[in-house]
Short mmCIF file of C-alpha atoms in Angstrom, two decimals:
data_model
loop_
_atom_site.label_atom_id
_atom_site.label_comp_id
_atom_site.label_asym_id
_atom_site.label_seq_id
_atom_site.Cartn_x
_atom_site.Cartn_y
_atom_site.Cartn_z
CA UNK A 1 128.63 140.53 118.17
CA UNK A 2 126.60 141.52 121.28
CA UNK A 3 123.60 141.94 118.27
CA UNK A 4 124.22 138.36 116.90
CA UNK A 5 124.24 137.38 120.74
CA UNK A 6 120.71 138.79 121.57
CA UNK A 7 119.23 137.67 118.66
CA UNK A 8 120.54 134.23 119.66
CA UNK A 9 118.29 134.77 122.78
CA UNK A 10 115.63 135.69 121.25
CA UNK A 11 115.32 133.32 118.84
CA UNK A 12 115.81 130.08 121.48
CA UNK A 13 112.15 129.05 121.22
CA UNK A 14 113.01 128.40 117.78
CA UNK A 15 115.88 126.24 117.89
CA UNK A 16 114.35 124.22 120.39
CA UNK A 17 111.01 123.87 118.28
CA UNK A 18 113.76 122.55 115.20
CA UNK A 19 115.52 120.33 117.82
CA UNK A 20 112.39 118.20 118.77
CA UNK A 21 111.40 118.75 114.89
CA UNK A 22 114.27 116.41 114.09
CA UNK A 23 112.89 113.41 116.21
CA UNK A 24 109.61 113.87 114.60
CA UNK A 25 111.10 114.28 111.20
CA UNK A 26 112.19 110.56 111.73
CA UNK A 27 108.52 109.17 111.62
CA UNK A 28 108.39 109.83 107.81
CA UNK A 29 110.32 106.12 107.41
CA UNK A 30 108.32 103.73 110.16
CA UNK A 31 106.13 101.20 108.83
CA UNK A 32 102.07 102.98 110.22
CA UNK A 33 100.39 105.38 108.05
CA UNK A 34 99.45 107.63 110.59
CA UNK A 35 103.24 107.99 112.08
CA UNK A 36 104.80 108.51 108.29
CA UNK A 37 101.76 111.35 107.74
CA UNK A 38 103.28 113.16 110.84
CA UNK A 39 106.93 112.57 109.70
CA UNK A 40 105.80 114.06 106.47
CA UNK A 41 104.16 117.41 108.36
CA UNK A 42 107.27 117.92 110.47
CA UNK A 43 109.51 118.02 107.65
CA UNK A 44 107.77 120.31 106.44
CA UNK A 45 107.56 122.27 109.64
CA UNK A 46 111.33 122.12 110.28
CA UNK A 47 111.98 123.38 106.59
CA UNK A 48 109.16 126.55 107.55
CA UNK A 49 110.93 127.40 110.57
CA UNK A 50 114.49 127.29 109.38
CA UNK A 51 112.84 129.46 106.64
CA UNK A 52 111.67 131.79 109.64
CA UNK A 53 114.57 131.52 111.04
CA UNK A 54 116.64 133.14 108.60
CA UNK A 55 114.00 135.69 107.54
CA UNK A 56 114.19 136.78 111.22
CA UNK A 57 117.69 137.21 110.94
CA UNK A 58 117.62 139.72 108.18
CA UNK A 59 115.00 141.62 109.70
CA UNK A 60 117.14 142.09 112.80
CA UNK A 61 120.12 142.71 110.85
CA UNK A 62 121.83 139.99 111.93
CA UNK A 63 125.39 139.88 110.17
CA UNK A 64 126.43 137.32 108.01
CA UNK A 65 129.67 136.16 108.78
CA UNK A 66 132.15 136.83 106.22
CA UNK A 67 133.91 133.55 106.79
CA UNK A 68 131.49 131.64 105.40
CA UNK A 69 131.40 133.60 101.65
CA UNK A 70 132.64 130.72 100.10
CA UNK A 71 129.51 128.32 101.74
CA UNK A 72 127.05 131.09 100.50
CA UNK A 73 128.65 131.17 97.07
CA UNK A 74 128.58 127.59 96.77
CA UNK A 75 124.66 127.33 98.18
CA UNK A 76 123.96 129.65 95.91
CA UNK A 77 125.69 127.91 92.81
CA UNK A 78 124.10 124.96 93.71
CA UNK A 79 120.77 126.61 93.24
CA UNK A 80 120.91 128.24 90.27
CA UNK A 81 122.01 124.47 88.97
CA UNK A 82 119.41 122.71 90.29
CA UNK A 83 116.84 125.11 89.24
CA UNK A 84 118.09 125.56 85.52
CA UNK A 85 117.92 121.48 86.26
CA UNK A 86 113.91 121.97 87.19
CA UNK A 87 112.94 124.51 84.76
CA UNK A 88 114.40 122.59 81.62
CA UNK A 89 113.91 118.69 82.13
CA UNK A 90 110.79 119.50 83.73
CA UNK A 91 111.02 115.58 85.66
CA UNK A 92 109.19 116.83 89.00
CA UNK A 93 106.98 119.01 90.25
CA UNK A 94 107.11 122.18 91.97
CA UNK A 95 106.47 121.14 95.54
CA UNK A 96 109.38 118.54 95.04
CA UNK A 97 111.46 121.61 93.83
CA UNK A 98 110.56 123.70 96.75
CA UNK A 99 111.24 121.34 99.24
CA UNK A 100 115.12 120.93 97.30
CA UNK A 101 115.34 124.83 98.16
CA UNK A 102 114.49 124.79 101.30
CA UNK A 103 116.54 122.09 101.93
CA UNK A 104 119.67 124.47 101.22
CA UNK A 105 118.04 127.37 102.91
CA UNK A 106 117.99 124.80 105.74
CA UNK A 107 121.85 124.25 104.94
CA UNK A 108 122.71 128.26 104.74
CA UNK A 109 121.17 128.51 108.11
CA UNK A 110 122.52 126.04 110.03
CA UNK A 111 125.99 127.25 108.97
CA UNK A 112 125.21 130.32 111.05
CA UNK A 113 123.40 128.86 114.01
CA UNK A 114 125.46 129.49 116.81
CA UNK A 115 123.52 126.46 118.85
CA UNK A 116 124.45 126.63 122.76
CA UNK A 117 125.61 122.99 125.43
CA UNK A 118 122.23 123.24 126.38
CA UNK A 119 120.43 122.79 122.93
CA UNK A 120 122.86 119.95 121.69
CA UNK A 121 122.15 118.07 125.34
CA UNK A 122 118.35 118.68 125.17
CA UNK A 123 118.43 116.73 121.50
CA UNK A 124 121.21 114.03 123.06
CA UNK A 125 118.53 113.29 125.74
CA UNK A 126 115.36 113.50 123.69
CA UNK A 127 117.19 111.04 121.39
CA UNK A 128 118.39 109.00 124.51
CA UNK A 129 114.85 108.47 125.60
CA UNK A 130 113.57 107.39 121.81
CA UNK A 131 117.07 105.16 122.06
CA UNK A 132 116.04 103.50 124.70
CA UNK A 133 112.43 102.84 124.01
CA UNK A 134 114.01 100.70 121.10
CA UNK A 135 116.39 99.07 123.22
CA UNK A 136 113.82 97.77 124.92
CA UNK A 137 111.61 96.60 121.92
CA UNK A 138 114.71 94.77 120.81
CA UNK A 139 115.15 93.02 124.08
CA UNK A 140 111.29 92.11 123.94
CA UNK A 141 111.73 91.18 119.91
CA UNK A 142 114.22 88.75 120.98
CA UNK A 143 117.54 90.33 120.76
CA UNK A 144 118.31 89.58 117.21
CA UNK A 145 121.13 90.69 115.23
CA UNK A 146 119.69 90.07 112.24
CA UNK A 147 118.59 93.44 110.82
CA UNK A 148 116.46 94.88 113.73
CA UNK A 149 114.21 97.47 112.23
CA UNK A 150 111.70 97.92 115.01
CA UNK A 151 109.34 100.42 113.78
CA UNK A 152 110.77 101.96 110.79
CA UNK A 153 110.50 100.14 106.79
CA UNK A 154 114.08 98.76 107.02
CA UNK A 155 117.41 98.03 108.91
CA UNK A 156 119.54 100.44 107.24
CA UNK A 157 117.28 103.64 108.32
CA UNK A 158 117.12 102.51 112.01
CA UNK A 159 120.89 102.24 111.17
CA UNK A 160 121.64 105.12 110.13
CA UNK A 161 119.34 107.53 112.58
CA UNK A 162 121.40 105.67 115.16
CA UNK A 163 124.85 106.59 113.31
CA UNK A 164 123.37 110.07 113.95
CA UNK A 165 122.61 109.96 117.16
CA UNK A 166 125.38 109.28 118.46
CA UNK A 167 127.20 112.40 117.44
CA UNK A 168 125.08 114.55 119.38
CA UNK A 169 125.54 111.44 122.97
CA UNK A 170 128.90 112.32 122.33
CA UNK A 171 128.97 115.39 122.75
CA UNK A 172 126.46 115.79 125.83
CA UNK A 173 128.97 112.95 126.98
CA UNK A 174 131.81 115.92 126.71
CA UNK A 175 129.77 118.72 128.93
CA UNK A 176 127.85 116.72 131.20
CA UNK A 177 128.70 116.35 135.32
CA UNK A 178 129.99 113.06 136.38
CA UNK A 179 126.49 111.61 137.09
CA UNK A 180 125.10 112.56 133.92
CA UNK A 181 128.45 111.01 132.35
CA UNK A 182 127.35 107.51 133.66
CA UNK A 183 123.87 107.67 132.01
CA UNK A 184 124.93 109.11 128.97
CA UNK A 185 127.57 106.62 128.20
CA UNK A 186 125.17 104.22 128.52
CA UNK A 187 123.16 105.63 126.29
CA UNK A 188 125.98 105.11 124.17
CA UNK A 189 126.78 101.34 124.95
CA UNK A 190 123.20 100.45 124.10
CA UNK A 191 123.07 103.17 121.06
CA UNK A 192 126.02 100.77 119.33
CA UNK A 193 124.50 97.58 120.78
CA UNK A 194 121.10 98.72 118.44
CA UNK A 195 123.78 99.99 115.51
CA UNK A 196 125.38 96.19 115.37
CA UNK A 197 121.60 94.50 116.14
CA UNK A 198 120.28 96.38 112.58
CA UNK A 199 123.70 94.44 110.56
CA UNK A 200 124.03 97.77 108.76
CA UNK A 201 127.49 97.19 106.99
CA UNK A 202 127.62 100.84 105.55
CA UNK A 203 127.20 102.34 108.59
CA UNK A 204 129.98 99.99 110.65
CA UNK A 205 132.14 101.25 108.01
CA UNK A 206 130.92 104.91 108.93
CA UNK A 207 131.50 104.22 112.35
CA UNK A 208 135.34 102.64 111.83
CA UNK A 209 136.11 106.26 109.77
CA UNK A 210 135.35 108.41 112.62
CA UNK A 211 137.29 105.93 115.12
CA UNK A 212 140.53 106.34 112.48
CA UNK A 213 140.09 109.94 112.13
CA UNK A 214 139.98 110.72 115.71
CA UNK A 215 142.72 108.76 116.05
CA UNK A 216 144.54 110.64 113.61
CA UNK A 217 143.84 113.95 114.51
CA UNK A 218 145.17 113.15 118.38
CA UNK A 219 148.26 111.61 117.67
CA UNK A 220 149.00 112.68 113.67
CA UNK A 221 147.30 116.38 113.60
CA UNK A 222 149.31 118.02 111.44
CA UNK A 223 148.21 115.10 108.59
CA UNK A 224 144.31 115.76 109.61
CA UNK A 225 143.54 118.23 107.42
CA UNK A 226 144.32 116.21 104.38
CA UNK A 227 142.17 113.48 105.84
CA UNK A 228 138.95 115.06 103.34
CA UNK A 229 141.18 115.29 100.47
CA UNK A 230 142.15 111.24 100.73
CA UNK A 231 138.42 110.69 102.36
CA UNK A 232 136.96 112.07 98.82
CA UNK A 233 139.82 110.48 96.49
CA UNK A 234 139.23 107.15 97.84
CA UNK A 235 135.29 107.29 97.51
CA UNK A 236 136.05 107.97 93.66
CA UNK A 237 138.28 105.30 93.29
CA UNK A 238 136.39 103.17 95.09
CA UNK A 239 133.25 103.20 92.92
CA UNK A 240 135.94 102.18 89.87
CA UNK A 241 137.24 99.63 92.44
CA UNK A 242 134.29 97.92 93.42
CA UNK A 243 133.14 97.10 90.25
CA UNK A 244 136.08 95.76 88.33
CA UNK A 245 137.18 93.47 91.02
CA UNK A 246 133.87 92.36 91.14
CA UNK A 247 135.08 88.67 89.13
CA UNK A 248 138.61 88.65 90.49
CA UNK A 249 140.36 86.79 93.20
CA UNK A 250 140.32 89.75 95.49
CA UNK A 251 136.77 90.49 94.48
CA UNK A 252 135.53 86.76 95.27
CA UNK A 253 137.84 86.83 98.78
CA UNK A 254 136.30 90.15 99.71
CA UNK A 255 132.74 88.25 98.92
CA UNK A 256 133.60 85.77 101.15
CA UNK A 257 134.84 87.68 104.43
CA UNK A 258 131.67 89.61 104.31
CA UNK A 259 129.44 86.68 104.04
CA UNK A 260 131.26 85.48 106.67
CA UNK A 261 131.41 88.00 109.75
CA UNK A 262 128.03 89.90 108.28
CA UNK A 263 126.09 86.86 106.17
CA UNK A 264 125.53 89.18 103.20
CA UNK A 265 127.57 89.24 100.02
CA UNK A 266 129.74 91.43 98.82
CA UNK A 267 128.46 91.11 95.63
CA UNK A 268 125.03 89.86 94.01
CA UNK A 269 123.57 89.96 90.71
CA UNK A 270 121.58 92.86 90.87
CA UNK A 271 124.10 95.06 93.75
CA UNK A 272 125.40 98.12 93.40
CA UNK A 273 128.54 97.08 91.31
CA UNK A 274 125.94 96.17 88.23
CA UNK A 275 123.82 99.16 88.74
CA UNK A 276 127.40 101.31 88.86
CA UNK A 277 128.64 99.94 86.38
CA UNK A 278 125.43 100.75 83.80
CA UNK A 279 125.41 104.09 84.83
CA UNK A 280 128.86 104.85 84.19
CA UNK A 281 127.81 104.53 80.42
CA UNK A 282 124.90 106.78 81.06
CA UNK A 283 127.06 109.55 82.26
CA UNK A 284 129.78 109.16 79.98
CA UNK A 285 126.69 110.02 77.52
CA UNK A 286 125.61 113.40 79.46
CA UNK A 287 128.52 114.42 81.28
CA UNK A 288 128.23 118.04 81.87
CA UNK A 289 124.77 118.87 83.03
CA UNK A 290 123.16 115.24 83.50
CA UNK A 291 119.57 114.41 83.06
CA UNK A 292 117.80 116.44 85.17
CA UNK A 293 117.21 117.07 88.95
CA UNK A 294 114.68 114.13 89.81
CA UNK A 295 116.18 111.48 87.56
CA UNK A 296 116.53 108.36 89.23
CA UNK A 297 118.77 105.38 88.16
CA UNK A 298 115.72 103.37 87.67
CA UNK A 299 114.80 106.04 85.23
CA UNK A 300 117.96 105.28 82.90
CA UNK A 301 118.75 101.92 83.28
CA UNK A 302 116.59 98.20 84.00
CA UNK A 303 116.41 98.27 88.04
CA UNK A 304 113.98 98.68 90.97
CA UNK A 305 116.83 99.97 93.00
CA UNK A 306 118.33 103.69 93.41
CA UNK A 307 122.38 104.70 92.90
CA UNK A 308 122.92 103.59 96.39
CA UNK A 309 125.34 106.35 96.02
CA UNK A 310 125.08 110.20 96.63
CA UNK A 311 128.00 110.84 94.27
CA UNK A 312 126.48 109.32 91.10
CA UNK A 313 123.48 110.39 92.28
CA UNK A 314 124.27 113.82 91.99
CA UNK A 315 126.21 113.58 88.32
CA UNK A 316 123.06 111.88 87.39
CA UNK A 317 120.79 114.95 87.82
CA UNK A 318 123.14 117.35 87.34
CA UNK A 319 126.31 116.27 85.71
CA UNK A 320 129.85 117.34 86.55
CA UNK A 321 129.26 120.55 86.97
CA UNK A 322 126.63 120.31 89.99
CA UNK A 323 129.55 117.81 91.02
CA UNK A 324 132.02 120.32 91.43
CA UNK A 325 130.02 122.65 93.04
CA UNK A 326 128.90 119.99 95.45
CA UNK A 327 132.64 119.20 96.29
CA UNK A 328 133.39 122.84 96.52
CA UNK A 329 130.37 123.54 99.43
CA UNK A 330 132.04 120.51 101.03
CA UNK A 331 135.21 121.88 100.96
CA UNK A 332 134.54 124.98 101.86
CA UNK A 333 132.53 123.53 105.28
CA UNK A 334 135.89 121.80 106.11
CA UNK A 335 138.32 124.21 105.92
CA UNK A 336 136.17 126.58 108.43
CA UNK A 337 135.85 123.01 110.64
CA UNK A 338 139.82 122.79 110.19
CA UNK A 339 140.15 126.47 111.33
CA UNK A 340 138.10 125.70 114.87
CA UNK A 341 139.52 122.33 115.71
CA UNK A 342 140.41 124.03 119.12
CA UNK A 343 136.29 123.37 120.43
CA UNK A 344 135.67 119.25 120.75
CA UNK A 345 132.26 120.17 119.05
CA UNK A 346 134.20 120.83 115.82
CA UNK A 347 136.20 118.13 116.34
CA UNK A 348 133.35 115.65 116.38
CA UNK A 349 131.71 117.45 113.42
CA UNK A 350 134.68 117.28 111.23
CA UNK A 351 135.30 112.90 112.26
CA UNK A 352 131.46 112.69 111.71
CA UNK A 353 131.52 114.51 108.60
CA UNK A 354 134.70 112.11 107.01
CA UNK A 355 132.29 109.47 108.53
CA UNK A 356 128.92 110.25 106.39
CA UNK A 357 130.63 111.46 103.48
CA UNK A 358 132.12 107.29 103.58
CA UNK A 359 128.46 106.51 104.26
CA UNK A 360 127.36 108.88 101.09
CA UNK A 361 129.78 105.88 98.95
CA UNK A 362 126.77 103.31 99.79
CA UNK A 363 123.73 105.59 100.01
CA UNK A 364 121.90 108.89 99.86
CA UNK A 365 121.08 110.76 102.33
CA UNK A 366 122.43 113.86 101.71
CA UNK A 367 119.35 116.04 100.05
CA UNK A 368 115.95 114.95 98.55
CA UNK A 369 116.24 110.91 99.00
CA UNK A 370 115.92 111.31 102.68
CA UNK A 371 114.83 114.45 104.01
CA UNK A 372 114.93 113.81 107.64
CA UNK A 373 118.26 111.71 107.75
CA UNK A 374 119.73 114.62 105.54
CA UNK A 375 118.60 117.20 107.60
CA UNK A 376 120.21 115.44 110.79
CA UNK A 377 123.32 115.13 109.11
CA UNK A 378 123.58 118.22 107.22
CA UNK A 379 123.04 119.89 111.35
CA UNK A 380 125.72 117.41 112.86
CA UNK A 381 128.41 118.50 109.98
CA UNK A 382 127.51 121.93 110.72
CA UNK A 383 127.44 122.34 114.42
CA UNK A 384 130.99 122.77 114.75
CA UNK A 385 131.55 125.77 112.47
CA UNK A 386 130.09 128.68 114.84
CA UNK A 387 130.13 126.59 118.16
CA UNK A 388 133.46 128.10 118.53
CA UNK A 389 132.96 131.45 119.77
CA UNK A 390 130.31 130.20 122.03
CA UNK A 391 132.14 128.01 123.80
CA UNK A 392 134.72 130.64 124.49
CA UNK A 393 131.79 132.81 125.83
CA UNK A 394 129.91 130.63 127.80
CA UNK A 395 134.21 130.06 129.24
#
């Protein structure tokens, strides 16, 4: 361990460079050329770095921790899919292959990080300063709550950087002297003040799931550990849900209550219950291996829109079995989360992680869709596996 430790040490001026990496990561979806060019470069950057990152480790014979076999196995599943995916459909090209990789190199890595109080609050205020630089441009904007964007392309990005955020406000929230306490939490009013200004329904949603799963896991903890299994039953059923109800009397209520506290519709004619519901036929044609890693729903069916929906999205490219494996890496990050429920890092990981996987039922931000929202969540799931031990150290 003392090895692992000093390597830690060493390596700081990396994970510092990846922490401010993720801000910049974020100008890939704002609305100026120059801003999405840099975006575009520090995505990049961050994937190089993590690269280094774990290329450094091996050289200095860091260990790999044997608890996390089962991640490895299932990273490395995952690519041998997605690259059998590549080599025979042939849909994209190599850079957009390479990026994929990285993207679970990225993954492997920050499954080992063992990322200190200090590095989680220097990204919690970085973030607090860039939140409120846009509180203040919705103040001067006029304080709508009518799907605030501010710089970025759309609502539901601003939305969803804000979901993420938050984790990392909450937990500088958790370590942080009285004084800072008072700053930071409002930080966090005017984070959810921005979150409800955007009218991002998917993320609200996101937002209530965390809320019930803390809940449950303070007064119902024995029962939280089952929480995934019903969190990734229920996103199924849901997708079979939402569209058959779609012309019933539930369906046309639900319509109604959301046009009424949110003034969008449940349903519309070309929403995310017709585009499910055409691509259900398309898998039930290729269920196995899908149609190849790049395929878009666009690319199979008459739409302009994408699955809105990282589950499909995956069978899409690469059938049920990349689905499997994907629920297997998923599983296996939980049950080490489960195991270290004891630090209130993991605890937040592990409610934000039920949280985005709810968010993953309306959109995709998991891997190659959004690169610098994945990357942010993929670190916030992740956080709590090794922050353990380091807590107990730093105790």
């Amino acid at each position: 361990m003392r090895s692992n430790n000093k390597f830690y040490g060493n390596s700081s001026v990396y994970l510092v460079q990846i922490l401010i990496l993720l801000i910049l990561n974020t100008m890939v979806r704002t609305q100026y050329d120059v801003l999405v060019s840099i975006g575009t470069i520090s995505t990049n950057l961050t994937f190089i770095l993590m690269l280094i990152f774990l290329v450094k480790g091996i050289i200095d014979k860091r260990q790999f921790d044997l608890n996390l076999n089962r991640i490895y196995l299932a990273l490395f599943l995952y690519m041998i899919v997605y690259s059998i995916s590549y080599i025979t459909t042939l849909q994209v090209d190599a850079f957009y292959y390479i990026q994929l990789i990285l993207l679970f190199i990225f993954i492997l890595e920050s499954t080992r990080m063992n990322m200190g109080i200090m590095n989680i609050k220097l990204v919690g205020y970085i973030m607090g300063i860039t939140v409120v630089f846009l509180f203040i441009h919705w103040i001067a904007s006029g304080l709508s709550f009518d799907g605030f964007k501010s710089i970025f392309r759309n609502p539901n990005y601003l939305a969803v950087l804000l979901f993420c955020v938050l984790y990392f406000k909450i937990i500088a929230f958790k370590y942080s002297s009285s004084m800072e306490k008072v700053y930071i939490a409002f930080l966090i009013f005017i984070n959810l003040i921005l979150i409800f200004a955007t009218n991002a329904r998917s993320v609200l949603v996101a937002i209530g799931v965390i809320v019930v799963s803390r809940v449950v896991l303070q007064y119902y903890s024995k029962f939280f550990p089952y929480v995934f299994h019903m969190v990734i039953i229920l996103n199924l059923l849901f997708l079979f849900i939402y569209t058959k109800i779609q012309n019933s009397h539930v369906g046309v209520y639900l319509n109604d209550l959301s046009l009424h506290f949110f003034g969008k519709p449940l349903y519309h004619d070309s929403g995310r219950s017709v585009i499910w519901e055409q691509l259900f036929q398309k898998i039930s044609e290729n269920p196995l291996f899908g149609y190849g890693l790049g395929t878009n729903a666009k690319d199979l069916i008459v739409t302009n829109y994408t699955a809105h929906n990282q589950f499909l999205q995956i069978i899409i490219e690469v059938g049920m079995v990349g689905f499997v494996i994907f629920i297997f890496l998923l599983y296996s990050i939980w049950k080490l989360l489960i195991k270290r429920l004891d630090s209130s890092v993991a605890v937040w990981s592990a409610c934000f992680f039920l949280g985005i996987l709810v968010y993953e039922n309306f959109e995709m931000t998991l891997f190659q869709n959004n690169y610098s929202i994945a990357i942010l969540q993929w670190m916030i799931i992740t956080i709590g596996i090794n922050f353990k031990n380091f807590e107990r150290k730093i105790d």
